[in-house]
mmCIF file of C-alpha atoms in Angstrom:
data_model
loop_
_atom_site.group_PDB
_atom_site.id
_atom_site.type_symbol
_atom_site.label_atom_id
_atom_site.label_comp_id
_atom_site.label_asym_id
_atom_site.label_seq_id
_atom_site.Cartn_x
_atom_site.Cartn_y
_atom_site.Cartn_z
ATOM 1 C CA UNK O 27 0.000 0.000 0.000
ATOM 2 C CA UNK O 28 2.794 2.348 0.740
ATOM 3 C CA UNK O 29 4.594 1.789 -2.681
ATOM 4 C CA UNK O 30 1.142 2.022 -4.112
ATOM 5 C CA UNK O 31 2.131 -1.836 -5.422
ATOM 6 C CA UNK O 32 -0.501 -4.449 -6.064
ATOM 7 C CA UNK O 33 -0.845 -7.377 -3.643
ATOM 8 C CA UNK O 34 0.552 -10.457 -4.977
ATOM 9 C CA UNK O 35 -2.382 -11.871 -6.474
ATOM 10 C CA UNK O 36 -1.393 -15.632 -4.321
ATOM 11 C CA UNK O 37 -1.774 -13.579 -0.756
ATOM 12 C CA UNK O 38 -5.805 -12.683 -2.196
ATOM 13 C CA UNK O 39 -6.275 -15.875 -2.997
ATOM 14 C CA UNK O 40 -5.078 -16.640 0.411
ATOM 15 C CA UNK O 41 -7.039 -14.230 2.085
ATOM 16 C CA UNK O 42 -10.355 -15.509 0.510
ATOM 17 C CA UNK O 43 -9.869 -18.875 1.215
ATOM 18 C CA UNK O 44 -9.221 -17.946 5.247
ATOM 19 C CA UNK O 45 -11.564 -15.050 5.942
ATOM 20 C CA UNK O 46 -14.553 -16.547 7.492
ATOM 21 C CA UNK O 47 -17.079 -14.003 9.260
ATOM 22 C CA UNK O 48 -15.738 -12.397 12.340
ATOM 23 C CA UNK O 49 -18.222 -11.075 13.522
ATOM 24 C CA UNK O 50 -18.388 -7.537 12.325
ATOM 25 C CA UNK O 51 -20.857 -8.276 9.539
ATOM 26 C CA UNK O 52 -20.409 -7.878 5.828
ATOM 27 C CA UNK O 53 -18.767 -11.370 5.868
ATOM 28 C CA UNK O 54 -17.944 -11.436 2.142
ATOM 29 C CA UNK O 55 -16.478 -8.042 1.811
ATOM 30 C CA UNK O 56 -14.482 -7.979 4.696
ATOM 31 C CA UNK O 57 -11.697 -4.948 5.146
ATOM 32 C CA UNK O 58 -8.909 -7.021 4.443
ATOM 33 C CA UNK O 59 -10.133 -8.034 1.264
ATOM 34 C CA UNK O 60 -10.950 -4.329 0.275
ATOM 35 C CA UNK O 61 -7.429 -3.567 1.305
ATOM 36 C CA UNK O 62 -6.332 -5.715 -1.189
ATOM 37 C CA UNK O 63 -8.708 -4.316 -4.239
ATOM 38 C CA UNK O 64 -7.461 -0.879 -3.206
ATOM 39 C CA UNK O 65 -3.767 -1.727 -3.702
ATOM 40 C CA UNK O 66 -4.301 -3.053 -6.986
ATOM 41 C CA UNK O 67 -6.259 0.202 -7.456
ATOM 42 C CA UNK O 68 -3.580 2.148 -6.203
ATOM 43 C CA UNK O 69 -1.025 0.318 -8.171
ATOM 44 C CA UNK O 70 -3.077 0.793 -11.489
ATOM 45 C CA UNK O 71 -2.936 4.669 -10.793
ATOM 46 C CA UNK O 72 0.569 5.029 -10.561
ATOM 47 C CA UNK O 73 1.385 2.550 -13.468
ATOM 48 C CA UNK O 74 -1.066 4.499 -15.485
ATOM 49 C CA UNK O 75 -2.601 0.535 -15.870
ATOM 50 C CA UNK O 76 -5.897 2.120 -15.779
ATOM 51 C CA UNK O 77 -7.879 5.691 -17.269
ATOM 52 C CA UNK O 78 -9.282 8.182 -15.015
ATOM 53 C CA UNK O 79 -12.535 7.426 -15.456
ATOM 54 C CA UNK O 80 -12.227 3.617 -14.875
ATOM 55 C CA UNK O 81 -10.268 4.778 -11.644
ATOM 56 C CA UNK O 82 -12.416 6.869 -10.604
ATOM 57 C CA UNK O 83 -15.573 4.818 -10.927
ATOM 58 C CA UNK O 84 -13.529 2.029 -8.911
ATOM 59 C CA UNK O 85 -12.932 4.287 -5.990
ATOM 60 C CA UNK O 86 -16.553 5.728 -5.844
ATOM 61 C CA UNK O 87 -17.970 2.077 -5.837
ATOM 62 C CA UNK O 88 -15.461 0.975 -3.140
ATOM 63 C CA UNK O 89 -16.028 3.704 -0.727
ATOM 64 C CA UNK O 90 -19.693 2.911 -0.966
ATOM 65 C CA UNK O 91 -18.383 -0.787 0.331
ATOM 66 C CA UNK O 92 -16.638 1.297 2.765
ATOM 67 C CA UNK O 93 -19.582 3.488 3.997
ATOM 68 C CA UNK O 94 -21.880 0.022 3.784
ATOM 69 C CA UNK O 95 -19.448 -1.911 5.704
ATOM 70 C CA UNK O 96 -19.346 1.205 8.329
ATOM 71 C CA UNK O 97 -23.350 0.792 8.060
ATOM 72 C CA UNK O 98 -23.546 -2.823 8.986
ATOM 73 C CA UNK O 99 -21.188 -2.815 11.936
ATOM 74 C CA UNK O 100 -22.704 -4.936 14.711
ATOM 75 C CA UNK O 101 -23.964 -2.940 17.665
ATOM 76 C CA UNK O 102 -21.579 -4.650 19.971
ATOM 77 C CA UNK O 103 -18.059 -3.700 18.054
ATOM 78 C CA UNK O 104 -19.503 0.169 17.295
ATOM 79 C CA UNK O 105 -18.112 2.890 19.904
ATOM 80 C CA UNK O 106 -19.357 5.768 21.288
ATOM 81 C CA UNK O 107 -18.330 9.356 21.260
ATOM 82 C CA UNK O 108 -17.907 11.588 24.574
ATOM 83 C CA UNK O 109 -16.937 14.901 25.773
ATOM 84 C CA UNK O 110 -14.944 14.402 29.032
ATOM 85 C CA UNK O 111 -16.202 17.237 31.435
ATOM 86 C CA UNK O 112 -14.042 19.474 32.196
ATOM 87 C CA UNK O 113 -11.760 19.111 28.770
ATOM 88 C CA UNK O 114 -12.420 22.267 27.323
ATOM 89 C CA UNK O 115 -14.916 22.601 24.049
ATOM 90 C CA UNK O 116 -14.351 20.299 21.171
ATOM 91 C CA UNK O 117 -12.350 17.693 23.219
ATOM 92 C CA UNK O 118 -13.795 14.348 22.399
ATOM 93 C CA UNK O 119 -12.869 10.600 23.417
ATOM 94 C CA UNK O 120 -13.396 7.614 21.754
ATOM 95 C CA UNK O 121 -14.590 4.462 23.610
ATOM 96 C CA UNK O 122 -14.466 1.391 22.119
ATOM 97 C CA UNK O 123 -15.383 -2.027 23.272
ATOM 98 C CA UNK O 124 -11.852 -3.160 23.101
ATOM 99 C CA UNK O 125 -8.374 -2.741 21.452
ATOM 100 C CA UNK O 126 -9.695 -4.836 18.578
ATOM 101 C CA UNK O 127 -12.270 -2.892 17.856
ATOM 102 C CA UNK O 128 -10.315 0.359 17.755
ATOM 103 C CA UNK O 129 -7.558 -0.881 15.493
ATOM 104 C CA UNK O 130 -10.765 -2.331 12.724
ATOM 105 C CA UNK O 131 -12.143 1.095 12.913
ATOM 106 C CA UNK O 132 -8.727 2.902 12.277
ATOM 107 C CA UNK O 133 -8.372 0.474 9.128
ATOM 108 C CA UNK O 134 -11.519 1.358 7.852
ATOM 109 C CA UNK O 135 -10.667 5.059 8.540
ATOM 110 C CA UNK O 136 -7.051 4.925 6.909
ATOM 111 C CA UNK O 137 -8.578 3.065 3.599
ATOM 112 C CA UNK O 138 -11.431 5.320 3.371
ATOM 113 C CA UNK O 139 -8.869 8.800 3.463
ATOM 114 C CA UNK O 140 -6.959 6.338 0.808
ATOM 115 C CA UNK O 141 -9.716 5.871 -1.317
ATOM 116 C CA UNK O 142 -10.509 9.383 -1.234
ATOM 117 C CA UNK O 143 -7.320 9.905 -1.936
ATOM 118 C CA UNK O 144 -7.831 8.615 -5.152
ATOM 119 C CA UNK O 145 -11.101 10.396 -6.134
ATOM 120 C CA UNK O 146 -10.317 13.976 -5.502
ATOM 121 C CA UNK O 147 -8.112 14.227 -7.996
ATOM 122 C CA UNK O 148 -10.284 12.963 -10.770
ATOM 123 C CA UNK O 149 -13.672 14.264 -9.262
ATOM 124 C CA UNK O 150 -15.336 17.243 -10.652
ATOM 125 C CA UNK O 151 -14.470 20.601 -8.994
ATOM 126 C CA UNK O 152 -17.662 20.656 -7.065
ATOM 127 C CA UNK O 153 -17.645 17.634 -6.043
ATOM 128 C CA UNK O 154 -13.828 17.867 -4.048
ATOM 129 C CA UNK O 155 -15.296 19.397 -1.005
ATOM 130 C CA UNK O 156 -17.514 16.635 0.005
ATOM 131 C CA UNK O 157 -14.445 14.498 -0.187
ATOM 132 C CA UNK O 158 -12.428 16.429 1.257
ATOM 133 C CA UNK O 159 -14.448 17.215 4.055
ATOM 134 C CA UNK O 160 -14.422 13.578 4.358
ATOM 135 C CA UNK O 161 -11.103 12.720 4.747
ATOM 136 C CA UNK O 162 -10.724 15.606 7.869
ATOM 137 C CA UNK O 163 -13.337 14.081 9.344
ATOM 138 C CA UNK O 164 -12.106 10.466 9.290
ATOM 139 C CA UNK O 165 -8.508 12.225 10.386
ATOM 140 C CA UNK O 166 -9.936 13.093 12.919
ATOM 141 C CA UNK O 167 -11.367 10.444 14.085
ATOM 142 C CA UNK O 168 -8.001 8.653 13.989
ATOM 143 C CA UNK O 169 -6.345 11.326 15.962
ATOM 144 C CA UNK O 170 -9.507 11.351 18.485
ATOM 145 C CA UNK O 171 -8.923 7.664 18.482
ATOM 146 C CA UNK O 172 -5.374 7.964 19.284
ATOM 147 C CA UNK O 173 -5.350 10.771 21.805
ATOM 148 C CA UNK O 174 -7.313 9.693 24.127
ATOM 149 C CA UNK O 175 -4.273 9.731 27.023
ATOM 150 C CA UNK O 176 -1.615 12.504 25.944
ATOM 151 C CA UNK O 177 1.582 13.607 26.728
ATOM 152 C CA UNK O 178 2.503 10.779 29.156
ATOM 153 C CA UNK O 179 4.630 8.179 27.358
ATOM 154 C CA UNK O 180 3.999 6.292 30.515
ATOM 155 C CA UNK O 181 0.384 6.112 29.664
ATOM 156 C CA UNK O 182 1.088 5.393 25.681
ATOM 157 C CA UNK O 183 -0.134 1.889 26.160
ATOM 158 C CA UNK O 184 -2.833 2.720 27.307
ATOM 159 C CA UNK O 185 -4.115 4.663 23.568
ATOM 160 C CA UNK O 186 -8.074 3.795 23.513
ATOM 161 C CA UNK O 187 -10.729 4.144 26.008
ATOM 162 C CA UNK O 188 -11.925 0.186 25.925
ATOM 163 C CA UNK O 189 -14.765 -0.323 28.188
ATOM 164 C CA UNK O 190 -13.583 -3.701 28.986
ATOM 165 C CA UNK O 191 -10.167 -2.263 29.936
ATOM 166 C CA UNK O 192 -11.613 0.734 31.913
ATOM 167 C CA UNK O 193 -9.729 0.055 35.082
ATOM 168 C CA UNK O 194 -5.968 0.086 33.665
ATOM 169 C CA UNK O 195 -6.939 3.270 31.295
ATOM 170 C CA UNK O 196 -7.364 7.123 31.562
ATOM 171 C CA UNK O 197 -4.740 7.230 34.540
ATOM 172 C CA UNK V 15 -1.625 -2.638 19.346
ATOM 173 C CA UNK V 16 0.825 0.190 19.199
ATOM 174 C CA UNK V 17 2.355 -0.577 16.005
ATOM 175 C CA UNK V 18 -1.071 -0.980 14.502
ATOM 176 C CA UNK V 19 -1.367 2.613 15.310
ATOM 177 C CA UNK V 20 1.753 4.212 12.807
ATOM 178 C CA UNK V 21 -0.044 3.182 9.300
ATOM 179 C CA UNK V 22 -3.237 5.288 10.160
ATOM 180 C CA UNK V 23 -1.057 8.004 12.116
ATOM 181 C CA UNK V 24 1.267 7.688 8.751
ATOM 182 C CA UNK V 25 -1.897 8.229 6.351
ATOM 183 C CA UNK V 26 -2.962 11.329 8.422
ATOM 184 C CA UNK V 27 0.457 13.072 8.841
ATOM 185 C CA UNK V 28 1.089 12.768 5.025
ATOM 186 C CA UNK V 29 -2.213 13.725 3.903
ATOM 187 C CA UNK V 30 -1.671 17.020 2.270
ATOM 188 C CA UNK V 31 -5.547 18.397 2.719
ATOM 189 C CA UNK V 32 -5.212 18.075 6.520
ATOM 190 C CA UNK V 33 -4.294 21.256 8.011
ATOM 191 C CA UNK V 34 -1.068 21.748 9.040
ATOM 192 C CA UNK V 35 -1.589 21.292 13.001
ATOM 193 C CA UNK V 36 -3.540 18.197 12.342
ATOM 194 C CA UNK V 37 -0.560 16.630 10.666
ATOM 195 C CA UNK V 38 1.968 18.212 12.784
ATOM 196 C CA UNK V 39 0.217 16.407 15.902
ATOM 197 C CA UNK V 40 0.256 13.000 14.076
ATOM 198 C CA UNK V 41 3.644 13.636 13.708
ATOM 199 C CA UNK V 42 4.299 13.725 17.417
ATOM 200 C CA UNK V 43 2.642 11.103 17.850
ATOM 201 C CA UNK V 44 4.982 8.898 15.709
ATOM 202 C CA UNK V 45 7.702 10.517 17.555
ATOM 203 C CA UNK V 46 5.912 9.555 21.094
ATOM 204 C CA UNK V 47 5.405 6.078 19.787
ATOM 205 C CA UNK V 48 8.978 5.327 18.524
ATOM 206 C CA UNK V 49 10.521 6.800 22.182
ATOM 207 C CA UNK V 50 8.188 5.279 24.156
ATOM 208 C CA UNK V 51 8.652 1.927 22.865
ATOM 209 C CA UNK V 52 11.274 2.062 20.900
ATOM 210 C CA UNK V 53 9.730 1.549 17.977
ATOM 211 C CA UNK V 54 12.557 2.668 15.471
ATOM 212 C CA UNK V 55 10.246 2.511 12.162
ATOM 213 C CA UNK V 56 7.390 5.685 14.031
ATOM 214 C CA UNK V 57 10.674 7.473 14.305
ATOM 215 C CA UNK V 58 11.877 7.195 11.285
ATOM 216 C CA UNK V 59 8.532 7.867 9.255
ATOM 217 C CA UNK V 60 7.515 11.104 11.627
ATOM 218 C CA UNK V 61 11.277 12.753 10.281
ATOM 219 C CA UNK V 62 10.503 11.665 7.017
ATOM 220 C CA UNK V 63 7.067 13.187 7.079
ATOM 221 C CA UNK V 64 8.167 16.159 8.455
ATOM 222 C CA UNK V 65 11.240 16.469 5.819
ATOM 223 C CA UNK V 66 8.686 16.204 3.145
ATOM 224 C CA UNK V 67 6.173 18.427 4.478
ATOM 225 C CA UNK V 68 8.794 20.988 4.434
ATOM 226 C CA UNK V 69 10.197 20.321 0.610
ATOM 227 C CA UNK V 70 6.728 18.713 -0.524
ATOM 228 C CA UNK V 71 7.752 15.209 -1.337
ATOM 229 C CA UNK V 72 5.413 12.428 0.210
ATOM 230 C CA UNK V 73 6.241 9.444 1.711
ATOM 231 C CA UNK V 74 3.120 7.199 0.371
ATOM 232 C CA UNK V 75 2.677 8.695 -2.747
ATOM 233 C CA UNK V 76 6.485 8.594 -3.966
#
């Protein structure tokens, strides 16, 4: 993803073959398999393997997976937004019902700004602010995610608010 | 857990329509990851972020 390569097409194969339902719905188009689409997609936009328009109709129709698979997140692995009192306006935190959970909704996050990534570029003027608005927003949401104890290296493990977790964090 | 942390943190720091202080903050957040546990690879992508946020180069995008 970070060379914008393609994943060796043996390691999808792979992936299919082992990806069984884990419980956070959308059970045949989990993230790791759109992870793999989007380097290929990626990949085809630097080689110049594919027109604008074909890349650009690929992204659209795989953040729609994205924003589905968002959609059809089980009510047990979605997490909740606060405002801690006393943390000054516009501080929010991030709990989670455990580590898991907060590292699949950071992946989502980081292929979603990726995807965008991809259509802004090609998109008609107009259109750019909706994605870009989108991308801030799901930056956000990854700094939110990952600032929920600051400053303290000696807190540092402790990076998301995990109910299950709640007496070893936010100390 | 930690380490799954630096690809998203790496995504947001080098995305160029983030405002500056939003990607300056991932950046230190590398940095906090790599000294506080030792994870050489944060360290080394939050100074090569940084480099290329100053000369405009970009890490992910080549």
């Amino acid at each position: 993803m970070q060379r914008a390569t393609a994943a060796p097409d043996d390691i999808l194969r792979m992936h299919q073959t082992l990806a069984s339902n884990s419980g956070w719905g959308n059970g045949d188009k989990p993230l790791g398999h759109l992870s793999f689409r989007l380097s290929r997609l990626r990949a085809a936009a630097t080689t110049g393997g594919a027109d604008t328009t074909e890349i650009l109709e690929t992204a659209i129709a795989m953040d729609r997976e994205l924003d589905a698979w968002a959609g059809n997140v089980p009510e047990n692995r979605k997490y909740t937004v606060t405002n801690p009192q006393g943390s000054g306006s516009g501080s929010q935190r991030h709990v989670y019902s455990s580590i898991w959970a907060a590292q699949t909704w950071n992946n989502y996050r980081t292929l979603r700004i990726l995807v965008r990534q991809l259509i802004v570029p090609r998109c008609k003027l107009g259109e750019r602010g909706t994605h870009v608005a989108l991308i801030r927003r799901l930056s956000g949401e990854v700094c939110v995610s990952a600032g929920c104890y600051q400053k303290s290296p000696s807190k540092y493990f402790a990076f998301f608010c995990c109910e299950g977790e709640g007496a070893n964090v936010c100390k | 857990m930690i380490m799954g942390l630096i690809w998203p943190l790496t995504v947001v720091a080098e995305e160029e329509l983030n405002a500056d202080e939003v990607r300056r903050w991932a950046i230190r957040e590398l940095r906090n990851i790599g000294s506080s546990i030792g994870h050489r690879q944060a360290r080394l992508i939050a100074d090569t972020v940084e480099e290329g946020m100053g000369s405009g180069t970009d890490v992910l995008r080549g």
